[in-house]
Amino acid sequence: MRVIAIFIAACCLLAVRAEVEEKPEFFFYNTASGESSWTDPNLVEAKDKDGNVYFYDPANSTHVFWEGEKPEKFAWIESTVKEGEEHAGQTYYFNTVTDAVSWEKPASLSWKKMSSNRIFYYNQITGESVAERPAEMGFVDEKTGRTFWVDPKTGEATWESEHWWTEVKIEEGEHAGMSYYVNEKTKDSTYDKPKAMGWVEWHEEL
């Protein structure tokens, strides 16, 4: 029985190790669309034996495009308004296939390579970043999906906290469509998004 138990434990360990080893060290995140991908979503530039430039999709290397044949979504380039012109120095984006112009960065140019392992926490409201998970964020209970908090002094968990804020949408009246925020413990309310709601888990950019 002991041999069987050791064998099972070894198999479990190997399975966990394989899972860890198979997980890529990086992934790609799109800051415009919020999408993420394990494979590089950008076209890769290469040259044939005669020096001709072509592009291929790393997710499907059989999709090859010659210069000037790029699909519309990959045809955006970044440029800057020339000196002496209105909005001089400002960045804009031009599509070489459709001739479309945009001040907003297209999704196809918004992919960033991120580390899968190096994580930090960033506050979208204050701009603050920290290495350790902020107590304000709380934790999500896997069984119920509810958020709970841990008292940093006592180590005790609680469903209620002064960091427990809820966003409320105004449906009627002159402020319809706007949001305000209610603290479920203190019952305070504010139109400004609380700092506690600004924290997000973020991966280090490579």
C-alpha positions as semicolon CSV with decimal commas, in nm:
position;residue;x (nm);y (nm);z (nm)
1;M;0,000;0,000;0,000
2;R;0,284;0,234;0,084
3;V;0,441;0,177;-0,259
4;I;0,109;0,257;-0,427
5;A;0,071;0,576;-0,221
6;I;0,422;0,689;-0,312
7;F;0,354;0,614;-0,679
8;I;0,031;0,818;-0,675
9;A;0,205;1,108;-0,499
10;A;0,486;1,099;-0,756
11;C;0,234;1,105;-1,042
12;C;0,058;1,404;-0,888
13;L;0,389;1,585;-0,847
14;L;0,484;1,517;-1,208
15;A;0,143;1,639;-1,326
16;V;0,181;1,964;-1,131
17;R;0,536;2,009;-1,257
18;A;0,425;1,947;-1,616
19;E;0,147;2,201;-1,579
20;V;0,393;2,460;-1,447
21;E;0,645;2,384;-1,721
22;E;0,382;2,404;-1,995
23;K;0,262;2,747;-1,888
24;P;0,429;3,009;-2,111
25;E;0,647;3,267;-1,940
26;F;0,467;3,547;-2,120
27;F;0,142;3,636;-2,291
28;F;0,009;3,924;-2,501
29;Y;-0,241;4,181;-2,377
30;N;-0,428;4,439;-2,583
31;T;-0,461;4,769;-2,398
32;A;-0,731;4,890;-2,638
33;S;-0,964;4,590;-2,651
34;G;-0,878;4,412;-2,325
35;E;-0,810;4,086;-2,513
36;S;-0,527;3,852;-2,416
37;S;-0,349;3,579;-2,609
38;W;-0,079;3,320;-2,542
39;T;0,040;3,348;-2,903
40;D;0,180;3,659;-3,069
41;P;-0,113;3,825;-3,250
42;N;0,111;4,051;-3,458
43;L;0,234;3,977;-3,808
44;V;0,600;3,879;-3,824
45;E;0,823;4,040;-4,085
46;A;1,061;3,817;-4,281
47;K;1,250;3,802;-4,611
48;D;1,264;3,535;-4,878
49;K;1,590;3,416;-5,038
50;D;1,575;3,703;-5,288
51;G;1,543;3,966;-5,015
52;N;1,173;4,035;-5,072
53;V;0,988;4,137;-4,756
54;Y;0,680;3,941;-4,655
55;F;0,471;3,896;-4,341
56;Y;0,315;3,591;-4,182
57;D;0,074;3,520;-3,901
58;P;0,262;3,329;-3,624
59;A;-0,064;3,159;-3,526
60;N;-0,089;3,022;-3,881
61;S;0,238;3,037;-4,075
62;T;0,058;2,945;-4,399
63;H;-0,102;3,293;-4,401
64;V;0,165;3,490;-4,588
65;F;0,122;3,850;-4,702
66;W;0,353;4,049;-4,927
67;E;0,421;4,417;-4,870
68;G;0,109;4,607;-4,976
69;E;-0,114;4,302;-4,927
70;K;-0,157;4,324;-4,551
71;P;-0,512;4,272;-4,420
72;E;-0,683;4,596;-4,321
73;K;-0,651;4,540;-3,946
74;F;-0,271;4,498;-3,976
75;A;-0,222;4,797;-4,208
76;W;-0,217;5,070;-3,942
77;I;0,101;5,272;-3,894
78;E;0,187;5,538;-3,639
79;S;0,286;5,885;-3,759
80;T;0,329;6,241;-3,631
81;V;0,178;6,564;-3,759
82;K;0,452;6,771;-3,926
83;E;0,580;7,101;-3,792
84;G;0,389;7,402;-3,922
85;E;0,063;7,208;-3,954
86;E;-0,231;7,216;-3,717
87;H;-0,177;6,976;-3,424
88;A;0,198;6,967;-3,502
89;G;0,381;6,699;-3,307
90;Q;0,065;6,506;-3,225
91;T;0,057;6,133;-3,293
92;Y;-0,201;5,993;-3,532
93;Y;-0,260;5,660;-3,705
94;F;-0,294;5,593;-4,077
95;N;-0,424;5,282;-4,251
96;T;-0,223;5,208;-4,565
97;V;-0,503;4,994;-4,712
98;T;-0,811;5,208;-4,650
99;D;-0,640;5,552;-4,612
100;A;-0,837;5,595;-4,289
101;V;-0,693;5,828;-4,024
102;S;-0,747;5,804;-3,647
103;W;-0,627;5,992;-3,341
104;E;-0,697;5,684;-3,129
105;K;-0,449;5,399;-3,127
106;P;-0,594;5,100;-3,318
107;A;-0,625;4,767;-3,143
108;S;-0,377;4,603;-3,382
109;L;-0,104;4,839;-3,253
110;S;-0,200;4,803;-2,887
111;W;-0,060;4,458;-2,808
112;K;0,193;4,438;-2,525
113;K;0,407;4,143;-2,421
114;M;0,349;4,070;-2,053
115;S;0,516;3,842;-1,800
116;S;0,302;3,552;-1,677
117;N;0,490;3,527;-1,350
118;R;0,591;3,878;-1,244
119;I;0,280;4,041;-1,100
120;F;0,226;4,373;-0,925
121;Y;-0,078;4,578;-0,828
122;Y;-0,168;4,908;-0,990
123;N;-0,423;5,167;-0,885
124;Q;-0,594;5,316;-1,191
125;I;-0,717;5,613;-0,988
126;T;-0,404;5,722;-0,802
127;G;-0,136;5,577;-1,031
128;E;0,021;5,401;-0,734
129;S;0,180;5,058;-0,778
130;V;0,288;4,806;-0,514
131;A;0,438;4,458;-0,509
132;E;0,211;4,312;-0,241
133;R;-0,165;4,273;-0,285
134;P;-0,330;4,577;-0,118
135;A;-0,565;4,500;0,170
136;E;-0,824;4,726;0,003
137;M;-0,866;4,477;-0,285
138;G;-0,988;4,195;-0,066
139;F;-1,005;3,836;-0,188
140;V;-1,268;3,643;-0,383
141;D;-1,417;3,335;-0,218
142;E;-1,406;3,055;-0,477
143;K;-1,726;2,888;-0,357
144;T;-1,955;3,191;-0,333
145;G;-1,783;3,442;-0,560
146;R;-1,813;3,701;-0,284
147;T;-1,533;3,934;-0,183
148;F;-1,394;3,917;0,168
149;W;-1,124;4,114;0,345
150;V;-0,851;4,020;0,589
151;D;-0,769;4,244;0,884
152;P;-0,391;4,308;0,853
153;K;-0,363;4,339;1,233
154;T;-0,558;4,034;1,348
155;G;-0,545;3,819;1,034
156;E;-0,918;3,756;1,065
157;A;-1,141;3,741;0,757
158;T;-1,463;3,939;0,728
159;W;-1,737;3,989;0,470
160;E;-1,768;4,355;0,570
161;S;-1,503;4,624;0,542
162;E;-1,467;5,000;0,511
163;H;-1,323;4,916;0,168
164;W;-1,653;4,758;0,054
165;W;-1,787;4,995;-0,212
166;T;-2,065;4,936;-0,465
167;E;-2,120;5,124;-0,791
168;V;-2,478;5,242;-0,844
169;K;-2,610;5,354;-1,183
170;I;-2,860;5,642;-1,186
171;E;-3,146;5,538;-1,413
172;E;-3,376;5,843;-1,405
173;G;-3,362;6,221;-1,384
174;E;-3,108;6,472;-1,509
175;H;-2,817;6,256;-1,394
176;A;-2,942;5,939;-1,565
177;G;-2,653;5,724;-1,685
178;M;-2,410;5,858;-1,425
179;S;-2,273;5,650;-1,140
180;Y;-2,217;5,709;-0,773
181;Y;-2,056;5,486;-0,513
182;V;-2,192;5,363;-0,181
183;N;-1,987;5,225;0,106
184;E;-2,182;4,920;0,222
185;K;-2,043;4,941;0,575
186;T;-2,046;5,313;0,653
187;K;-2,327;5,401;0,406
188;D;-2,123;5,699;0,283
189;S;-2,170;5,790;-0,084
190;T;-1,965;5,979;-0,340
191;Y;-1,961;6,057;-0,712
192;D;-1,584;6,010;-0,719
193;K;-1,469;5,653;-0,766
194;P;-1,305;5,545;-0,438
195;K;-0,938;5,456;-0,433
196;A;-1,023;5,107;-0,305
197;M;-1,202;5,031;-0,634
198;G;-0,905;5,139;-0,845
199;W;-0,675;4,846;-0,771
200;V;-0,610;4,589;-1,044
201;E;-0,370;4,298;-1,069
202;W;-0,115;4,377;-1,337
203;H;0,160;4,185;-1,510
204;E;0,503;4,330;-1,575
205;E;0,555;4,440;-1,934
206;L;0,845;4,272;-2,112
